[in-house]
XYZ file of C-alpha atoms in Angstrom:
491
model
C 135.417 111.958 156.290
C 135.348 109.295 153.460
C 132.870 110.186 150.070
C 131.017 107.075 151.028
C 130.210 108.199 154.467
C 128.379 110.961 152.746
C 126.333 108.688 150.520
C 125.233 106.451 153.617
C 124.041 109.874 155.020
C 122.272 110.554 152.064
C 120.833 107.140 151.626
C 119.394 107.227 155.338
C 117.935 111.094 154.525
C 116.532 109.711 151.206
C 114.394 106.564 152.239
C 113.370 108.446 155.762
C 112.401 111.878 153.814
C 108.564 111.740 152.724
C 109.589 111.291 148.963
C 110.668 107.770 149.349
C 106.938 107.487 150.381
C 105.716 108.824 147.471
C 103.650 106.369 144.611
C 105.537 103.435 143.118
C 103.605 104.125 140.203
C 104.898 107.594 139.200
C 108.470 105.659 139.518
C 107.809 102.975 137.577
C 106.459 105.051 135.159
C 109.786 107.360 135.275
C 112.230 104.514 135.002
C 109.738 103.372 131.850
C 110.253 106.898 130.421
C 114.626 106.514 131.090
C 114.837 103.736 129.627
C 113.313 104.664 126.697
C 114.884 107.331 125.855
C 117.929 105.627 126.451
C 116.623 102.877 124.104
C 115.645 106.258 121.656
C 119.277 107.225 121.980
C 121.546 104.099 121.387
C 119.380 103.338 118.435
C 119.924 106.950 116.943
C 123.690 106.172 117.323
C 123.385 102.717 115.697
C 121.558 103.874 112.681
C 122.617 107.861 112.143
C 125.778 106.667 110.203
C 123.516 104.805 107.389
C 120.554 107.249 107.515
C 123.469 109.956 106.883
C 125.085 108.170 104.277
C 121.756 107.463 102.159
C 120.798 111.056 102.577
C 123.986 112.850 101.691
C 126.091 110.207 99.937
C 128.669 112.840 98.737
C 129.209 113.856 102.382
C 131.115 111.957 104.891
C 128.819 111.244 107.967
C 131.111 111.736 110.916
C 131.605 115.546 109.393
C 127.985 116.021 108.555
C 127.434 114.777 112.276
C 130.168 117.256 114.096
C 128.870 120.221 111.290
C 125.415 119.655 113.519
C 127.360 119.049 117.178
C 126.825 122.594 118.046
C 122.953 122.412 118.042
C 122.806 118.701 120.283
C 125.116 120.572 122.605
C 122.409 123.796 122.887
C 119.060 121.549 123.256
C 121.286 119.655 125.807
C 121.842 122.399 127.898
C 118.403 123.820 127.007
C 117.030 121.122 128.794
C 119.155 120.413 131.706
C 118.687 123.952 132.662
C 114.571 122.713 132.939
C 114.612 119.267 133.951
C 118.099 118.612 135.643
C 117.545 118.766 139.516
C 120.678 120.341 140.733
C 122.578 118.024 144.028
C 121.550 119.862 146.863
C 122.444 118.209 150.530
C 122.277 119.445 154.380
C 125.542 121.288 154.734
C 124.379 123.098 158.630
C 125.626 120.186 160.248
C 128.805 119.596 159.009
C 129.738 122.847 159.611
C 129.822 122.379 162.754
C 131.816 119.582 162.952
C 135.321 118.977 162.244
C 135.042 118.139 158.235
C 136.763 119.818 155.751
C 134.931 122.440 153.699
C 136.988 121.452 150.744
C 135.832 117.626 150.767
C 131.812 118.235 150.892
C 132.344 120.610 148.248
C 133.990 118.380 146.011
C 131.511 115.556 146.959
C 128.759 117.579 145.969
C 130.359 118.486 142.808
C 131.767 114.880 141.690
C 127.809 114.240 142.799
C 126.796 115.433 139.598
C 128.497 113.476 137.227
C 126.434 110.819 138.563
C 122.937 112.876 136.735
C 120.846 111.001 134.232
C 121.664 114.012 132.314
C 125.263 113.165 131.507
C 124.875 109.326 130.861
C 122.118 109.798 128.506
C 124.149 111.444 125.367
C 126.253 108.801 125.894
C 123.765 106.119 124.362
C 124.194 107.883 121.067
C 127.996 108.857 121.351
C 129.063 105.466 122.194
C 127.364 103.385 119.427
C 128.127 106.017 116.924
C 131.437 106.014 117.416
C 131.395 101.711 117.527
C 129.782 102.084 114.342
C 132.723 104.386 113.053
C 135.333 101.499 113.903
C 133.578 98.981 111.946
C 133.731 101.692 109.084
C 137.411 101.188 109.528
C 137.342 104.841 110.530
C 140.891 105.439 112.509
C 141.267 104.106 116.120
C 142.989 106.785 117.289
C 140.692 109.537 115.880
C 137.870 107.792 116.667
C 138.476 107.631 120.387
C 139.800 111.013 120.777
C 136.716 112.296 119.084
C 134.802 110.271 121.898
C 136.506 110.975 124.964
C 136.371 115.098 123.632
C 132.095 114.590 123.486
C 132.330 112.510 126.744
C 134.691 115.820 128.336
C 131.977 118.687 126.326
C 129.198 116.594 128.052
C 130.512 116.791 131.084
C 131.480 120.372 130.952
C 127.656 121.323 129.945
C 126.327 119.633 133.400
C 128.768 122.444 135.241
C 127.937 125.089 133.332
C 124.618 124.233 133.824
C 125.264 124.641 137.796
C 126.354 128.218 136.893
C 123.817 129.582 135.054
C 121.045 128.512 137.483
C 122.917 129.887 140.085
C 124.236 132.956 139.010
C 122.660 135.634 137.032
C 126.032 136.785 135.514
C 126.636 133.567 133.578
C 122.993 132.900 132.393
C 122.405 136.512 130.505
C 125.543 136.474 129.422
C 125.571 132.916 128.054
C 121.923 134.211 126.287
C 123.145 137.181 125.353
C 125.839 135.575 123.291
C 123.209 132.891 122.318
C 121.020 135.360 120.926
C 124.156 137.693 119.398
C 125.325 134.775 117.325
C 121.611 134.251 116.140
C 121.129 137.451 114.835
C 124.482 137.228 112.904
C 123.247 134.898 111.116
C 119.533 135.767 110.601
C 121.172 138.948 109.361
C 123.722 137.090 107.240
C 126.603 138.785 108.783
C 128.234 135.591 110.033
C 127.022 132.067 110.327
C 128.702 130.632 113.934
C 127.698 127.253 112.685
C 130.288 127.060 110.335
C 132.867 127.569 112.704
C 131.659 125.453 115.361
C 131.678 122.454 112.651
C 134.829 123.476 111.977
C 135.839 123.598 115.619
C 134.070 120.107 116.107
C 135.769 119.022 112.550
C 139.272 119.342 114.434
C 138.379 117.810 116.804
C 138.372 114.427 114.997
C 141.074 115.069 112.809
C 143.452 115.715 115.655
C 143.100 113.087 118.311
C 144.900 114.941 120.883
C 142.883 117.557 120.387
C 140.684 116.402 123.394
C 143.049 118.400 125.726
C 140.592 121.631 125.174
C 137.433 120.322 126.590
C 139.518 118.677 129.413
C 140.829 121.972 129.616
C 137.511 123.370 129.620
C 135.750 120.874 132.625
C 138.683 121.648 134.658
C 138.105 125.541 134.145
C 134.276 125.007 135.053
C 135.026 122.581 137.934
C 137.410 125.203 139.648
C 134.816 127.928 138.703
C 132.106 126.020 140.660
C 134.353 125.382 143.185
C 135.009 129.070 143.905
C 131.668 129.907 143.490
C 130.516 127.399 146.620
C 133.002 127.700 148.772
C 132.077 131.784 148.623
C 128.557 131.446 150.587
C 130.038 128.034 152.634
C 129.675 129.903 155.621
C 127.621 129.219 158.601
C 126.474 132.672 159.197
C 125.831 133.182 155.219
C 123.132 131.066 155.794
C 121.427 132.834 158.928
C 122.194 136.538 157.785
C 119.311 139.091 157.744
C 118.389 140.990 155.146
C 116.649 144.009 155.353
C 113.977 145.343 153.899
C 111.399 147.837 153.025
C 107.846 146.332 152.991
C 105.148 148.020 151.625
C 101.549 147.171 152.742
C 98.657 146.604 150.186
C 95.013 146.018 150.775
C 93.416 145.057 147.812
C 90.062 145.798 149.203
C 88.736 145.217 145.592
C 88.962 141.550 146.143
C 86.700 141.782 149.271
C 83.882 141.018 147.045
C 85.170 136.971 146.931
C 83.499 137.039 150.400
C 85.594 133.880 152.302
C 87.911 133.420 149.173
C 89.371 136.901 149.333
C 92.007 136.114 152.220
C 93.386 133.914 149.965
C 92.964 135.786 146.527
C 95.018 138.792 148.601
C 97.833 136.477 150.038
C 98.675 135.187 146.656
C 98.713 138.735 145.095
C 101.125 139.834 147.885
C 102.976 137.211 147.096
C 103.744 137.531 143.226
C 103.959 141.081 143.451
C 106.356 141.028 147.297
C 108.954 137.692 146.044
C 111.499 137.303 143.263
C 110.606 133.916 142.457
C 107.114 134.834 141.483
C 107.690 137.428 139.863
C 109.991 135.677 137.064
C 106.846 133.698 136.539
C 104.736 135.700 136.171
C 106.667 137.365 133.482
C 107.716 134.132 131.796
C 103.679 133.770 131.661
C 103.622 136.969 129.846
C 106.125 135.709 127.284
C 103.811 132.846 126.656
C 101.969 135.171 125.128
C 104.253 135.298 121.599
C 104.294 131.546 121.430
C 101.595 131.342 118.615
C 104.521 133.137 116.586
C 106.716 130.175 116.685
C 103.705 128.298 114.637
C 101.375 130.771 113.080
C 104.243 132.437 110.725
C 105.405 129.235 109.728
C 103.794 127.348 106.668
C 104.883 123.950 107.847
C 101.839 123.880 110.787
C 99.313 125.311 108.209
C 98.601 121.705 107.031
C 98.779 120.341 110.912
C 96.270 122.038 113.519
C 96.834 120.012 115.731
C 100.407 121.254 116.430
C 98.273 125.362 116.035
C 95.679 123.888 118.749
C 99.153 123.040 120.929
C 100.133 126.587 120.647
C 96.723 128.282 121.296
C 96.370 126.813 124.925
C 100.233 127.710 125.576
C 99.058 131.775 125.204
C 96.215 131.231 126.983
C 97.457 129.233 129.572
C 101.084 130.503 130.752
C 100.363 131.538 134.133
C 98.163 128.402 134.257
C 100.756 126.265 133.348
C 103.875 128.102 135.464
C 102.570 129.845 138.280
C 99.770 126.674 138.620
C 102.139 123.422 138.494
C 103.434 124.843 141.964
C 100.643 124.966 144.262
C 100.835 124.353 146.953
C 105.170 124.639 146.875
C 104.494 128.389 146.635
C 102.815 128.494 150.455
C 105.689 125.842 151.306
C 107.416 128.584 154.070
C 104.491 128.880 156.047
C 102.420 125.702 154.745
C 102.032 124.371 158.299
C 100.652 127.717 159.872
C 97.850 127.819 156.619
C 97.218 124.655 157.687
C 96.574 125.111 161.340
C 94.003 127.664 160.666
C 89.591 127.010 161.300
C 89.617 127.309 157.365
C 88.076 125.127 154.523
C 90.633 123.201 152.011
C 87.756 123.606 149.270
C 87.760 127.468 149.969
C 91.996 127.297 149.587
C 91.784 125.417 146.460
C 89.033 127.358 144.634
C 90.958 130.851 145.302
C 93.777 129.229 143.319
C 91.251 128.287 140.694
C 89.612 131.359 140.267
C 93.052 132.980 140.141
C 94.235 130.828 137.117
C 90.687 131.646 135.891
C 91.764 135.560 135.647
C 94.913 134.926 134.569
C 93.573 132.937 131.408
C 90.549 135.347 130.559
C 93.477 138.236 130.744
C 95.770 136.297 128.565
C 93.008 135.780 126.451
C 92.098 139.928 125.987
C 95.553 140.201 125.157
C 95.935 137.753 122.455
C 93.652 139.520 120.835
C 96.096 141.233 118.085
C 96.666 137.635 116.725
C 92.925 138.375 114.960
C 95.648 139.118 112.544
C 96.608 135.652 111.143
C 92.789 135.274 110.795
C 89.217 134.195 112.800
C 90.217 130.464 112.625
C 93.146 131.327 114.468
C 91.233 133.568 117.175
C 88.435 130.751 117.413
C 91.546 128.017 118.494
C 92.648 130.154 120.320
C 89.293 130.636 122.151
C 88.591 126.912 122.327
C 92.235 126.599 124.119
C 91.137 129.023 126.919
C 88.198 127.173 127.472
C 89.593 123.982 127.416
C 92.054 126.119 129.918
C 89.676 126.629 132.819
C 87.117 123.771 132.248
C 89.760 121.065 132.515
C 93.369 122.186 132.374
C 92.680 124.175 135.640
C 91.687 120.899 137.531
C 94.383 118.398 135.818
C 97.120 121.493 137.532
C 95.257 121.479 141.043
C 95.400 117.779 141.006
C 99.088 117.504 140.109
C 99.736 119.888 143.153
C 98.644 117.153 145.382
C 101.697 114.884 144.197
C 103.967 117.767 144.109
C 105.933 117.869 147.607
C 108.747 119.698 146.533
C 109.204 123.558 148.808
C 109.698 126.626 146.669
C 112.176 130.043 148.464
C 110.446 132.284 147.031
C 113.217 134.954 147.167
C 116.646 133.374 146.086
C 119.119 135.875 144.304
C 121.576 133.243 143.478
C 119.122 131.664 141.098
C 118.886 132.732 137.830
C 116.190 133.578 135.405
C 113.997 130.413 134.885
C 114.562 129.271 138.443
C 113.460 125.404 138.009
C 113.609 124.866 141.994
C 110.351 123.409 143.323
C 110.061 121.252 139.830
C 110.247 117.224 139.588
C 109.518 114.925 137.089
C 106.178 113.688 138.839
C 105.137 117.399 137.468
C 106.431 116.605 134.111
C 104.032 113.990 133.947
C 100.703 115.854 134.780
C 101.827 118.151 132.100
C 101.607 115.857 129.100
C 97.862 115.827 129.455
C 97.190 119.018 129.672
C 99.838 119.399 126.431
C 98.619 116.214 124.547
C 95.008 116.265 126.049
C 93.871 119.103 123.464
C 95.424 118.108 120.217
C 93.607 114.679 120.998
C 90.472 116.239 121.634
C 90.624 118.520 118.724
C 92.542 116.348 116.049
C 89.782 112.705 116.569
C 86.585 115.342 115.244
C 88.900 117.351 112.943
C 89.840 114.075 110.811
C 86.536 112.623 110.608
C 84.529 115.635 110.078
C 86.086 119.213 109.645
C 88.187 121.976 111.193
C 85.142 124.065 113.076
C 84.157 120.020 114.467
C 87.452 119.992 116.140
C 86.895 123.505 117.562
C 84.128 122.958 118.714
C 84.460 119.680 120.967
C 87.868 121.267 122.522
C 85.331 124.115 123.550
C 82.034 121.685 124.524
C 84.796 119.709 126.603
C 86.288 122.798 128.424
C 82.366 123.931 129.071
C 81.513 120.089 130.766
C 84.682 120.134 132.708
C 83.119 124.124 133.937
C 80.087 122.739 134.615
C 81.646 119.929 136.746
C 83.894 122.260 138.523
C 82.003 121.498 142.267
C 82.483 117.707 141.382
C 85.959 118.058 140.279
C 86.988 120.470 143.296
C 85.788 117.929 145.440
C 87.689 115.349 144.265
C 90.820 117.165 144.434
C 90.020 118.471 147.899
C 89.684 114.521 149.142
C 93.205 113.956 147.337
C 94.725 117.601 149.227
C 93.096 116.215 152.412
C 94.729 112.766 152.379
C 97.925 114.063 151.834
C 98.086 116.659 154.465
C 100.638 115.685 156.321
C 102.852 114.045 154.249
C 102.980 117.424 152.571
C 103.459 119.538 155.640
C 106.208 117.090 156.469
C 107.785 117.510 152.858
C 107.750 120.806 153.249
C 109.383 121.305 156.745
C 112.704 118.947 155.310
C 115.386 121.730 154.847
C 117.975 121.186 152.128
């Protein structure tokens, strides 16, 4: 079977799946978003010679650039391992059917040189390294230099496959992140001098370009192994066993006609893998302030302090929350066939982000520390948290069709399955939403004015919650079965 039979399979699975039915709108405004970063990114490579040379005029620009390689390649993998969807395609059938193993998994794996993620570092590799040339730079380095970044990119999207497959790779890839950070917080040994040192030879010797097409080869083969290992039909049918244990939470029987709901989504945090890395990436949400409270440079911007009080308050919020309804996705249609309210469904889910924010709250309590103005933004941000944050998540699950497995032990830590860019989207105004609300008062009257209207609006958006819910219900409603049928496509 020819590569291009697969993509007319994949074409016809595409526009006849429900998310070719999904707004033109949120597209449009994704391809608006691509192609400005890609504008973003070709005009970084056009200018960073110049801005390099007027800043450091004793230092030659292509070494001050490769010196700093070793951070671009970190935040590039930082956030692929978020945002890049991994290929995924319906293997069942050809299993069945007389088609190599060896070809679909090399199609799926050629597949993903193909992401967004590997074409966009090339805006700003490519015109650098044009820009190089007509600095009479050498040909020969010049292009060995680019074909090595072109191979190092291309290496990061398979090692990217790894580590969100397999546990092994991603704590031992942070692990070493984290070892060769405290070498040099410690001043023991700085690793960034070596990598620019590395990256330094890699310009200087044209051929060297043979390591990091050494190194994609090594990755490809590893990824290779590491599919063909579960390609098995009956790898993907095999029981598991397990022991269950049952829990009431009678407690919650006081919700009246909410508490079926309340209990079902305790059992599952506390009964699933998936859940249970959010809720402790929630936790960690927690020690964000510490980023921006320690450090001077946000002293003299509150805005950017207001941005990290509703992150503490609002992990769970923000993890756990962007998913519903994905996390009912396995039995979605059964909720659904029940004599049950939508408005009752919806409001459990509110009142559990609710408890999860007034928790986080209690806990941030020890950051009383770094002083009352702190506490009080912090305050405001869990208020602006559950009068309006809450609802902005709710109504972002209505556009989010994508199912969540909520126990899947070849994922790793930060399992990003279930997320899509629509989500990525709903976020910025519940990220951008509160410095905006704070920052307008702050500058034309004071600190406690901005406070206090990021409160008052959190306390109009609580006192609209009926309105609100009903509004997102009609949205849930409409949707129905488009999201039933999302959610009962198997990948």
């Amino acid at each position: 079977m020819r590569y291009s039979q697969f993509l007319s399979f994949e074409w016809k699975q595409f526009k006849r799946s429900s998310s070719f039915q999904k707004g033109i709108g949120i597209k449009i405004v994704l391809l608006l978003a691509a192609l400005y970063f890609i504008a973003a990114f070709t005009g970084l490579g056009l200018v960073a010679y110049y801005l390099i040379q007027k800043s450091f005029p004793q230092l030659d620009p292509i070494v001050v650039v490769n010196n700093y390689l070793i951070f671009w390649f970190l935040l590039d993998l930082t956030y692929r391992f978020f945002l890049q969807q991994l290929p995924v395609m319906n293997i069942k059938p050809f299993m069945l059917v007389p088609v190599k193993r060896s070809t679909i998994i090399h199609y799926l794996l050629v597949k993903t040189s193909w992401s967004f993620f590997n074409w966009l570092p090339l805006f700003f590799f490519i015109p650098f390294a044009i820009i190089l040339l007509v600095e009479a730079y050498p040909l020969i380095q010049v292009m060995g230099w680019l074909v090595a970044m072109i191979l190092f990119t291309l290496s990061l999207n398979y090692l990217n496959f790894l580590i969100n497959k397999n546990n092994t790779y991603f704590y031992g890839l942070v692990s070493l992140i984290f070892g060769f950070a405290a070498l040099r917080y410690f001043n023991i040994y700085d690793i960034t001098v070596l990598a620019g040192e590395f990256f330094n030879k890699m310009y200087s010797l044209w051929y060297a370009f043979l390591i990091p097409l050494l190194l994609l080869v090594l990755l490809y083969r590893r990824n290779y192994a590491f599919v063909r290992k579960s390609f098995y039909l009956d790898d993907a049918i095999r029981k598991e066993k397990k022991l269950v244990k049952t829990q009431e939470f009678s407690f919650l029987n006081r919700f009246g006609k909410m508490a079926p709901f309340l209990k079902n989504d305790l059992k599952l945090i506390l009964r699933n893998a998936r859940p249970k890395q959010v809720l402790f990436m929630s936790f960690l949400f927690l020690f964000y302030g510490l980023i921006f409270y320690t450090q001077e440079t946000y002293s003299d911007s509150p805005a950017f302090l207001v941005f990290a009080s509703v992150f503490i308050t609002g992990g769970f919020l923000l993890s756990y929350g962007q998913l519903v309804p994905s996390w009912d996705s396995e039995y979605y249609k059964l909720l659904m066939s029940q004599n049950i309210p939508y408005r009752q469904y919806l409001e459990s889910k509110w009142y559990l982000m609710l408890v999860a924010v007034i928790i986080s709250f209690i806990l941030a309590t020890p950051y009383i520390y770094f002083g009352w103005d702190i506490y009080a933004m912090i305050a405001a941000g869990a208020i602006f948290n559950i009068g309006l944050n809450s609802f902005i998540t709710l109504f972002g699950g209505a556009l989010n069709r994508v199912p969540v497995e909520l126990n899947v032990k070849a994922k790793a830590f930060g399992n990003t399955q279930g997320f899509n860019p629509t989500q990525l989207l709903i976020a910025l105004p519940k990220m951008l939403g509160p410095m905006l609300i704070f920052y307008i008062p702050y500058k034309l009257i004071n600190f406690n004015a901005g406070l206090l209207v990021l409160a008052l609006s959190g306390l109009i958006g609580l006192m609209l919650k009926s309105f609100f819910l009903n509004k997102i219900e009609s949205i849930y409603q409409k949707g129905k079965y488009k999201t039933i049928a999302a959610f009962n496509e198997k990948k």
